[in-house]
Coordinates of C-alpha atoms (C1' of nucleotides) in Angstrom, one line a residue:
Chain A
M1 CA 6.3 13.3 15.6
L2 CA 3.0 12.4 14.0
K3 CA 3.2 11.2 10.5
I4 CA 0.3 10.9 8.1
Y5 CA 0.0 9.2 4.7
N6 CA -1.0 11.8 2.2
T7 CA -2.9 10.6 -0.9
L8 CA -1.8 13.7 -2.7
A9 CA 1.9 13.1 -2.2
R10 CA 1.5 9.3 -2.2
K11 CA 3.7 9.0 0.8
T12 CA 3.8 9.4 4.5
E13 CA 4.6 12.9 5.6
E14 CA 5.3 14.7 8.9
F15 CA 2.1 16.4 10.1
Q16 CA 2.4 20.1 10.4
T17 CA -0.7 22.3 10.8
L18 CA -1.3 25.7 9.2
E19 CA -1.9 27.3 12.5
P20 CA -0.3 26.1 15.7
N21 CA -2.2 23.5 17.7
L22 CA -5.3 23.8 15.4
V23 CA -6.4 21.2 13.0
K24 CA -9.0 22.0 10.4
M25 CA -10.4 18.8 9.2
Y26 CA -13.2 18.3 6.6
V27 CA -14.6 14.8 6.0
C28 CA -17.2 14.0 3.3
G29 CA -20.3 12.9 4.9
V30 CA -23.2 11.0 3.4
T31 CA -26.1 11.7 1.0
V32 CA -29.1 11.3 3.2
Y33 CA -31.9 9.4 1.6
N34 CA -31.7 6.0 3.2
D35 CA -30.4 4.1 6.2
A36 CA -26.6 4.4 6.6
H37 CA -24.7 1.1 6.3
V38 CA -21.7 -0.3 8.0
G39 CA -19.4 1.0 5.2
H40 CA -20.4 4.5 6.2
A41 CA -19.7 3.4 9.8
M42 CA -16.2 2.4 8.9
S43 CA -15.5 5.8 7.4
A44 CA -17.0 7.6 10.4
L45 CA -15.1 5.5 12.8
V46 CA -11.8 6.0 11.0
F47 CA -12.1 9.8 11.2
D48 CA -13.4 9.7 14.7
I49 CA -10.3 7.8 15.8
I50 CA -8.1 10.3 14.0
R51 CA -9.9 13.2 15.6
R52 CA -9.7 11.6 19.0
Y53 CA -6.0 11.0 18.6
L54 CA -5.3 14.5 17.4
E55 CA -7.1 15.8 20.4
Y56 CA -5.1 13.5 22.6
R57 CA -2.0 14.9 21.2
G58 CA -3.1 18.4 22.2
Y59 CA -4.6 19.8 19.1
T60 CA -7.9 21.6 18.9
V61 CA -9.8 19.9 16.1
K62 CA -12.4 21.7 14.0
H63 CA -14.1 18.7 12.5
V64 CA -16.6 19.4 9.8
M65 CA -18.8 16.7 8.3
N66 CA -21.3 17.7 5.7
Y67 CA -24.7 16.3 4.8
T68 CA -25.6 16.2 1.1
D69 CA -29.3 17.0 1.3
V70 CA -29.9 18.1 -2.3
D71 CA -29.3 15.3 -4.8
D72 CA -30.9 13.2 -7.6
K73 CA -31.2 10.2 -5.4
I74 CA -33.0 12.2 -2.7
I75 CA -35.3 13.7 -5.2
N76 CA -36.2 10.3 -6.7
R77 CA -36.7 8.8 -3.2
A78 CA -38.9 11.7 -2.2
K79 CA -41.0 11.2 -5.3
Q80 CA -41.5 7.5 -4.5
L81 CA -42.5 8.3 -1.0
K82 CA -44.5 11.4 -2.0
E83 CA -42.6 13.3 0.6
D84 CA -40.9 16.7 0.4
P85 CA -37.2 16.1 -0.4
L86 CA -35.9 18.5 2.2
K87 CA -38.1 16.9 4.9
L88 CA -37.0 13.5 3.8
S89 CA -33.3 14.4 4.0
Q90 CA -33.8 16.1 7.3
R91 CA -35.3 12.9 8.6
Y92 CA -32.3 10.9 7.6
I93 CA -29.9 13.5 8.9
E94 CA -31.3 13.1 12.3
D95 CA -31.3 9.3 11.8
Y96 CA -27.7 9.3 10.8
A97 CA -26.7 11.4 13.8
K98 CA -28.3 8.9 16.0
D99 CA -26.5 6.0 14.3
L100 CA -23.2 7.8 14.8
A101 CA -23.9 8.5 18.5
S102 CA -24.7 4.9 19.1
L103 CA -21.4 4.0 17.6
N104 CA -19.8 6.3 20.1
V105 CA -18.6 8.6 17.3
L106 CA -18.0 12.1 18.7
P107 CA -20.3 14.7 17.0
A108 CA -18.5 16.8 14.5
T109 CA -17.8 20.4 15.3
S110 CA -20.3 21.4 12.6
N111 CA -22.5 19.6 10.1
P112 CA -23.2 22.0 7.2
Q113 CA -25.9 21.2 4.7
V114 CA -26.1 22.0 1.0
S115 CA -29.6 23.4 1.3
K116 CA -28.4 25.9 3.8
T117 CA -25.3 27.0 1.8
M118 CA -27.0 28.0 -1.4
P119 CA -25.9 31.7 -1.5
L120 CA -22.3 30.9 -1.1
I121 CA -22.4 28.1 -3.6
I122 CA -23.8 30.5 -6.2
K123 CA -21.2 33.1 -5.3
F124 CA -18.5 30.4 -5.7
I125 CA -19.7 29.5 -9.1
E126 CA -19.9 33.1 -10.2
G127 CA -16.3 33.5 -9.0
L128 CA -15.2 30.5 -11.1
I129 CA -16.9 31.9 -14.2
E130 CA -15.3 35.3 -13.7
K131 CA -11.9 33.7 -13.5
G132 CA -12.5 31.8 -16.6
N133 CA -12.7 28.3 -15.0
A134 CA -16.3 27.8 -15.6
Y135 CA -18.9 28.6 -18.2
A136 CA -22.7 28.7 -18.5
A137 CA -23.8 26.3 -21.2
T138 CA -26.8 26.7 -23.6
N139 CA -28.8 24.0 -21.7
G140 CA -28.9 26.0 -18.5
D141 CA -26.1 24.1 -16.8
V142 CA -22.9 25.6 -15.6
Y143 CA -19.8 23.5 -16.1
F144 CA -16.3 23.6 -14.7
S145 CA -13.7 23.7 -17.5
V146 CA -11.1 21.0 -16.7
T147 CA -8.7 22.3 -19.4
S148 CA -8.6 25.7 -17.6
D149 CA -6.8 24.0 -14.7
A150 CA -3.3 22.9 -15.5
D151 CA -3.1 20.8 -12.3
Y152 CA -6.3 18.9 -13.0
G153 CA -5.8 15.2 -12.2
R154 CA -3.0 15.5 -9.8
L155 CA -4.7 13.8 -6.9
S156 CA -5.9 10.8 -8.8
G157 CA -2.9 10.7 -11.0
R158 CA -4.9 10.8 -14.2
K159 CA -4.2 12.7 -17.3
L160 CA -7.1 14.1 -19.3
D161 CA -5.9 12.2 -22.3
D162 CA -6.0 9.0 -20.4
M163 CA -9.6 9.4 -19.2
Q164 CA -11.9 7.7 -21.5
A165 CA -14.7 10.0 -21.1
G166 CA -17.9 8.9 -22.7
S167 CA -16.9 5.3 -22.7
R168 CA -19.4 4.5 -19.9
V169 CA -21.5 7.5 -19.8
E170 CA -23.0 9.5 -22.6
V171 CA -21.3 12.8 -23.0
E172 CA -23.4 15.9 -22.6
E173 CA -23.3 17.8 -25.8
A174 CA -23.3 21.2 -24.2
K175 CA -19.9 20.5 -22.7
T176 CA -16.8 21.9 -24.4
H177 CA -14.7 19.1 -23.0
P178 CA -16.1 15.7 -22.2
M179 CA -14.6 15.7 -18.7
D180 CA -16.1 19.0 -17.7
F181 CA -18.4 18.5 -14.8
A182 CA -21.5 20.3 -13.6
L183 CA -21.4 23.0 -11.0
W184 CA -25.0 23.9 -11.5
K185 CA -27.8 21.8 -13.0
A186 CA -30.8 23.4 -14.5
A187 CA -34.0 22.3 -12.8
K188 CA -36.3 19.8 -14.5
E189 CA -40.0 20.3 -14.4
G190 CA -41.4 20.0 -10.9
E191 CA -38.1 19.5 -9.2
I192 CA -36.9 21.3 -6.1
S193 CA -34.8 24.3 -7.3
W194 CA -33.2 27.5 -6.2
D195 CA -33.0 30.7 -8.1
S196 CA -29.6 31.7 -9.6
P197 CA -28.1 33.9 -12.3
W198 CA -28.5 30.9 -14.6
G199 CA -32.1 30.3 -13.9
H200 CA -33.7 27.8 -11.5
G201 CA -31.6 24.8 -10.7
R202 CA -29.5 23.2 -8.0
P203 CA -25.8 22.6 -7.4
G204 CA -23.7 19.8 -8.8
W205 CA -22.3 17.3 -6.3
H206 CA -18.7 18.6 -6.1
I207 CA -19.2 22.3 -5.6
E208 CA -21.1 21.9 -2.4
C209 CA -18.1 20.5 -0.6
S210 CA -15.8 23.3 -1.8
A211 CA -18.3 25.9 -0.7
M212 CA -19.0 24.3 2.7
N213 CA -15.2 24.0 3.3
L214 CA -14.9 27.7 2.6
A215 CA -17.8 28.6 4.8
E216 CA -16.8 26.5 7.8
L217 CA -13.0 26.4 7.6
G218 CA -11.8 29.1 5.2
E219 CA -9.7 28.8 2.0
Q220 CA -7.1 26.4 3.4
I221 CA -7.5 23.3 5.6
D222 CA -5.2 20.8 7.1
I223 CA -6.9 17.5 6.5
H224 CA -9.5 16.5 4.0
G225 CA -10.9 13.0 4.5
G226 CA -13.3 10.6 2.9
G227 CA -13.5 7.1 1.4
N228 CA -11.0 6.3 -1.2
D229 CA -13.8 5.8 -3.7
L230 CA -14.2 9.6 -3.6
I231 CA -10.7 10.3 -4.8
F232 CA -12.0 10.5 -8.3
P233 CA -13.9 12.4 -9.4
H234 CA -15.2 14.0 -6.2
H235 CA -12.0 15.1 -4.5
E236 CA -10.2 15.8 -7.7
N237 CA -13.0 18.2 -8.6
E238 CA -13.0 19.8 -5.2
I239 CA -9.4 20.6 -5.5
A240 CA -9.9 22.1 -8.9
Q241 CA -12.8 24.3 -7.8
S242 CA -11.3 25.4 -4.5
E243 CA -7.8 26.1 -5.8
C244 CA -9.0 27.9 -8.9
Y245 CA -11.3 30.0 -6.7
S246 CA -8.8 31.0 -4.0
G247 CA -5.5 30.6 -5.9
K248 CA -4.1 28.8 -2.8
E249 CA -3.4 25.2 -1.9
F250 CA -6.7 23.8 -0.7
S251 CA -5.9 20.9 1.7
R252 CA -2.5 20.1 3.1
Y253 CA -3.2 16.4 3.7
W254 CA -5.7 14.1 1.9
V255 CA -6.6 11.1 4.0
H256 CA -8.7 8.3 2.6
N257 CA -10.1 5.2 4.2
G258 CA -10.3 1.9 2.5
M259 CA -13.6 0.2 1.6
L260 CA -15.4 -2.3 3.8
Q261 CA -15.6 -5.6 2.0
L262 CA -18.6 -7.9 2.2
G263 CA -18.1 -11.3 0.6
G264 CA -15.0 -10.1 -1.2
E265 CA -16.6 -7.1 -2.6
K266 CA -17.1 -3.5 -1.7
M267 CA -20.4 -3.0 0.1
S268 CA -22.4 -0.6 -1.9
K269 CA -26.0 0.2 -2.7
S270 CA -25.5 -0.7 -6.4
L271 CA -24.4 -4.2 -5.5
G272 CA -27.2 -4.5 -3.0
N273 CA -25.0 -6.1 -0.3
I274 CA -25.9 -3.8 2.4
I275 CA -26.0 -4.2 6.2
S276 CA -27.3 -1.1 7.9
I277 CA -25.8 0.3 11.1
K278 CA -29.0 -0.4 12.9
E279 CA -29.1 -4.0 11.8
F280 CA -25.5 -4.4 12.9
L281 CA -26.2 -2.9 16.3
S282 CA -29.2 -5.1 16.9
K283 CA -26.7 -8.0 16.9
R284 CA -23.4 -6.7 18.2
E285 CA -22.3 -3.9 20.4
A286 CA -20.7 -0.8 19.0
D287 CA -17.2 -1.7 20.3
V288 CA -17.2 -4.7 18.0
M289 CA -17.5 -2.6 14.9
R290 CA -14.9 -0.2 16.2
M291 CA -12.6 -3.1 17.1
L292 CA -13.0 -4.5 13.6
V293 CA -11.7 -1.2 12.3
L294 CA -9.0 -0.8 14.8
N295 CA -7.6 -4.3 14.1
G296 CA -6.9 -3.3 10.5
T297 CA -5.3 -0.5 8.6
Y298 CA -7.6 2.4 7.9
R299 CA -6.4 2.7 4.3
S300 CA -6.8 -0.9 3.4
P301 CA -9.9 -2.9 2.6
L302 CA -11.7 -4.2 5.7
L303 CA -13.1 -7.7 5.7
F304 CA -16.5 -7.8 7.3
N305 CA -17.8 -11.3 7.9
D306 CA -18.7 -13.6 10.8
D307 CA -15.2 -14.7 11.3
T308 CA -13.7 -11.3 11.6
L309 CA -16.6 -10.0 13.7
D310 CA -16.4 -13.0 16.1
A311 CA -12.7 -12.3 16.5
A312 CA -13.3 -8.6 17.1
Q313 CA -16.0 -9.5 19.7
K314 CA -13.5 -11.7 21.5
N315 CA -11.0 -9.0 21.4
V316 CA -13.4 -6.6 23.1
E317 CA -14.3 -9.1 25.8
R318 CA -10.6 -9.7 26.4
L319 CA -9.9 -6.0 26.8
K320 CA -12.8 -5.7 29.2
S321 CA -11.2 -8.2 31.5
A322 CA -8.4 -5.8 32.2
L323 CA -10.9 -3.4 33.9
R324 CA -12.4 -5.9 36.3
P325 CA -11.7 -5.4 39.9
A326 CA -9.2 -7.2 42.1
S327 CA -10.4 -10.4 43.7
A328 CA -12.0 -10.0 47.1
S329 CA -9.3 -11.9 48.9
A330 CA -6.4 -10.0 47.3
S331 CA -3.5 -10.0 49.7
G332 CA -1.6 -7.2 48.0
L333 CA 1.5 -7.2 45.8
N334 CA 5.0 -6.5 47.0
P335 CA 6.5 -3.1 46.1
E336 CA 8.9 -4.5 43.5
S337 CA 6.1 -6.1 41.6
I338 CA 4.1 -3.0 41.8
S339 CA 6.8 -0.8 40.3
A340 CA 7.3 -3.4 37.6
V341 CA 3.7 -3.1 36.7
A342 CA 4.0 0.7 36.7
S343 CA 7.0 0.7 34.4
T344 CA 5.5 -1.9 32.0
A345 CA 2.3 0.2 31.9
E346 CA 4.4 3.3 30.9
S347 CA 6.2 1.4 28.2
A348 CA 2.8 0.1 26.8
K349 CA 1.6 3.7 26.7
A350 CA 4.8 4.7 24.8
N351 CA 4.3 1.9 22.3
F352 CA 0.7 3.0 21.9
I353 CA 1.7 6.5 21.1
E354 CA 4.5 5.4 18.8
A355 CA 2.1 3.3 16.8
M356 CA -0.5 6.0 16.5
D357 CA 2.1 8.5 15.5
S358 CA 2.9 6.3 12.6
D359 CA 0.0 7.1 10.4
F360 CA -2.6 6.0 13.0
N361 CA -1.4 2.4 13.2
T362 CA -4.3 1.3 15.2
A363 CA -3.4 -2.4 15.0
G364 CA -0.1 -1.6 16.7
A365 CA -2.0 0.5 19.3
I366 CA -4.4 -2.3 20.0
A367 CA -1.4 -4.6 20.5
A368 CA -0.1 -2.2 23.1
L369 CA -3.5 -2.4 24.8
F370 CA -3.3 -6.2 24.9
E371 CA 0.2 -5.9 26.3
L372 CA -1.2 -3.7 29.1
S373 CA -4.2 -5.9 29.8
K374 CA -1.9 -8.8 30.2
I375 CA 0.2 -6.9 32.8
I376 CA -3.0 -5.9 34.7
N377 CA -4.5 -9.4 34.7
N378 CA -1.2 -10.9 35.7
A379 CA -1.0 -8.5 38.6
R380 CA -4.6 -9.3 39.6
D381 CA -3.9 -13.0 39.4
S382 CA -0.9 -12.5 41.6
G383 CA -2.9 -10.9 44.3
A384 CA -2.8 -7.1 43.6
N385 CA -5.6 -5.2 45.3
D386 CA -7.8 -2.5 43.7
Q387 CA -5.6 0.3 44.9
Q388 CA -2.6 -1.3 43.3
L389 CA -4.4 -1.9 40.0
K390 CA -5.7 1.5 39.8
S391 CA -2.8 3.3 38.1
A392 CA -2.3 0.8 35.3
Q393 CA -6.1 0.5 34.8
G394 CA -6.2 4.3 34.6
I395 CA -3.7 4.3 31.8
F396 CA -5.6 1.5 30.1
R397 CA -8.8 3.3 30.2
E398 CA -7.2 6.5 29.0
L399 CA -5.8 4.8 25.9
A400 CA -9.0 2.8 25.2
N401 CA -10.8 6.1 25.3
V402 CA -8.4 7.6 22.7
L403 CA -9.6 4.8 20.4
G404 CA -13.2 5.4 21.4
L405 CA -13.7 2.0 23.0
K406 CA -16.2 2.1 25.8
L407 CA -15.5 -1.4 27.2
E408 CA -18.6 -1.2 29.3
E409 CA -20.0 -4.3 31.0
K410 CA -23.6 -4.7 30.1
Q411 CA -26.0 -3.5 32.6
G412 CA -29.2 -5.0 33.8
S413 CA -32.0 -3.4 35.8
A414 CA -31.8 -3.2 39.6
D415 CA -34.7 -5.5 39.8
S416 CA -33.2 -8.3 37.7
D417 CA -29.9 -7.9 39.4
A418 CA -31.6 -8.5 42.8
F419 CA -33.1 -11.7 41.5
I420 CA -29.9 -12.9 40.1
N421 CA -28.1 -12.2 43.3
L422 CA -30.7 -14.2 45.1
L423 CA -30.0 -17.1 42.7
I424 CA -26.3 -16.8 43.2
E425 CA -26.7 -17.0 47.0
T426 CA -28.9 -20.0 46.7
R427 CA -26.5 -21.7 44.4
A428 CA -23.7 -21.0 46.9
E429 CA -25.7 -23.0 49.5
V430 CA -26.3 -25.8 47.0
R431 CA -22.5 -25.9 46.2
K432 CA -21.7 -26.1 49.9
Q433 CA -23.7 -29.3 49.9
K434 CA -21.9 -30.4 46.8
L435 CA -25.1 -30.7 44.8
W436 CA -23.1 -30.2 41.6
A437 CA -25.9 -31.2 39.2
L438 CA -28.3 -28.6 40.6
S439 CA -25.5 -26.0 40.9
D440 CA -24.6 -26.5 37.2
Q441 CA -28.2 -26.4 36.2
I442 CA -28.5 -23.0 37.7
R443 CA -25.4 -21.9 35.9
D444 CA -26.6 -23.2 32.6
K445 CA -30.0 -21.7 32.9
L446 CA -28.6 -18.4 33.8
K447 CA -26.2 -18.6 30.8
E448 CA -29.3 -19.1 28.6
L449 CA -30.6 -15.8 30.1
N450 CA -27.3 -14.2 29.1
V451 CA -25.8 -14.2 32.6
T452 CA -22.3 -15.5 33.0
I453 CA -21.2 -17.0 36.3
E454 CA -17.6 -17.4 37.3
D455 CA -16.6 -19.3 40.5
S456 CA -13.3 -18.6 42.2
K457 CA -11.9 -19.5 45.6
D458 CA -13.3 -16.4 47.2
G459 CA -16.8 -16.6 45.9
T460 CA -18.8 -16.3 42.8
T461 CA -19.0 -13.3 40.4
W462 CA -21.5 -12.9 37.6
R463 CA -22.0 -10.5 34.8
W464 CA -24.4 -9.9 31.8
G465 CA -23.2 -11.2 28.5
Chain B
rG1 C1' -7.5 -0.1 -21.9
rG2 C1' -5.7 3.8 -18.1
rC3 C1' -4.7 5.1 -12.8
rG4 C1' -3.8 3.0 -7.9
rU5 C1' -3.5 -0.4 -3.7
rC6 C1' -2.2 -5.1 -2.1
rG7 C1' -0.5 -10.6 -1.7
rU8 C1' 2.9 -12.3 6.0
rG9 C1' 1.1 -18.9 10.1
rG10 C1' -5.9 -22.3 9.7
rC11 C1' -8.3 -16.9 10.0
rC12 C1' -7.7 -11.2 10.9
rA13 C1' -3.3 -8.5 10.9
rA14 C1' 1.5 -5.1 12.4
rG15 C1' 6.1 -4.6 10.5
rU16 C1' 10.2 -0.1 4.3
rG17 C1' 17.5 -3.3 5.1
rG18 C1' 19.9 -6.7 10.2
rU19 C1' 17.6 -12.8 11.3
rA20 C1' 8.9 -12.0 11.8
rA21 C1' 4.0 -7.4 17.0
rG22 C1' -0.8 -8.5 18.6
rG23 C1' -5.6 -11.1 18.4
rC24 C1' -8.8 -15.3 17.0
rA25 C1' -8.7 -20.6 16.3
rA26 C1' -5.8 -25.2 17.8
rG27 C1' -2.9 -28.3 21.3
rG28 C1' -0.7 -28.7 26.3
rG29 C1' -0.2 -26.8 31.6
rU30 C1' -1.9 -23.7 36.2
rC31 C1' -6.5 -22.5 38.7
rU32 C1' -11.6 -24.9 39.4
rG33 C1' -15.9 -30.0 42.2
rC34 C1' -16.6 -29.4 36.8
rA35 C1' -16.8 -25.2 33.9
rA36 C1' -15.9 -20.1 32.6
rA37 C1' -12.5 -16.2 32.9
rA38 C1' -7.5 -15.1 33.6
rU39 C1' -2.5 -16.8 33.1
rC40 C1' 1.8 -19.8 31.2
rC41 C1' 3.9 -22.8 27.1
rU42 C1' 3.7 -24.6 21.8
rC43 C1' 2.4 -23.0 16.8
rA44 C1' 5.1 -18.9 10.1
rU45 C1' 10.5 -17.0 7.2
rC46 C1' 6.8 -13.4 4.7
rG47 C1' 2.6 -15.3 -3.6
rC48 C1' 6.4 -17.3 -7.5
rG49 C1' 11.2 -16.5 -10.2
rG50 C1' 15.5 -13.4 -11.0
rG51 C1' 18.6 -9.0 -9.3
rU52 C1' 21.1 -5.4 -5.8
rU53 C1' 23.4 -5.9 -0.8
rC54 C1' 27.9 -8.5 4.0
rG55 C1' 22.6 -8.9 5.0
rA56 C1' 15.6 -8.2 2.3
rA57 C1' 9.1 -9.7 4.2
rU58 C1' 11.2 -4.7 3.7
rC59 C1' 14.9 -2.0 -2.5
rU60 C1' 14.6 -3.5 -8.0
rC61 C1' 12.8 -6.3 -12.5
rG62 C1' 9.4 -10.1 -14.4
rC63 C1' 5.3 -13.3 -13.6
rC64 C1' 0.8 -14.9 -11.2
rG65 C1' -3.3 -13.5 -8.2
rA66 C1' -6.8 -10.1 -5.5
rC67 C1' -9.1 -5.5 -4.7
rG68 C1' -10.5 -0.3 -5.7
rC69 C1' -11.2 3.9 -9.1
rC70 C1' -12.1 5.5 -14.3
rU71 C1' -20.6 6.1 -13.6
rC72 C1' -23.7 7.2 -8.1
rC73 C1' -20.7 5.7 -4.0
rA74 C1' -17.8 6.2 2.8

RNA sequence: GGCGUCGUGGCCAAGUGGUAAGGCAAGGGUCUGCAAAAUCCUCAUCGCGGGUUCGAAUCUCGCCGACGCCUCCA
């Protein structure tokens, strides 16, 4: 039985879908005006892992991730670059999709964009006005009236009275309540805008997600995800809009990932402590980022530094070792040992599922993978042949794939491989003559070229990395 | 000031009532010409102080500390 921590209930609950075997999952994507950073990667990886596991458990997952392509920051950036804002955002949408693909994140089922959802957004706002939950102000903006929603604040646990509106931001005079938030913003001179019953303007940040949810998944969804920094005000406001509009419970489960920490602080643009996904991938492979996420708890802060990354990299290397072939001189394992391997492999798989069922306990799942890798490596060391390793390695690969780990050995070109093989052969001759200094020199020089040599009693193997 | 999360070995970290998973690092073996990889062994009583209980890292109270949100934010 799968259990998920629900931010709304503030506890772990049994997972039950609205429709049998179908999961409707909406995850807040990014505002596209700059390179995405590793904090975005964390969030994308968390929900990719959740999605993969749900599919592994037999669900069909409709996974929607939006792109916010109409926004102040985009408009400002476009001005700076003297570029059309929609062209700019489209550029970064394509860019982000590439980043995610290189992180081995499965593409979402759909990626709606604000700029392409305008008619529905306007209809949505009209509906809220009709129901008395929103009002058009004298300044051309349309605001949501928080006092019209008795439940407002129940996700973030805030009461209107407790919110010190205006303490950090100037309160817009046109609002009837300081906490009212914009559904529609009147266009300023020269800004990109859309026509509406309230004049030219563009949507506020929160309404887009409510509208895109409705367009892609309907009035009710199973899982709504995003970073925990979105709980308030973004998700709070989404709930208010969607539930006032439909009169139904919006999302059954609210799932939030913790923030990636760089130097003890949240990585964010305002703090300027940013590492882009591209920058990361120029130094480390995608599995390392994923392993970093897997080793922790998705809801907790994630420490991102050289120490945790080095450890994650070692973890990845170690898991890769389980997939290596049997030694050439393998004599085969006796039937008892083989059945012991098989039964331990099954128990590792059961541990894996038990951990993942428990609110996606990936750290526990990883432990099960290490357990399995140990069994496999032990069997290999004891002389198991490839045929005998096959079953356990199959389970291993299956589980690694659920987590989205590729565990690929690095590849070289056929040409370079041929040269390296030649060097290895030459070195074998040199070793026969016990010319150790020369032999070690070849090994060291190859290491500098990122080729690792391993000698064993039945010959020498090598690999990239 | 309000809301919330958290504090487990040198580091990352799992674990919500019965005597602490896993990984990294470290030390010691096996293997190796030497390495590397793999493997085996060693390595904590859970921030501090009370309480509940036969029994608590796990429940409760207090204190200390960290982090997030309350403004754009994954």
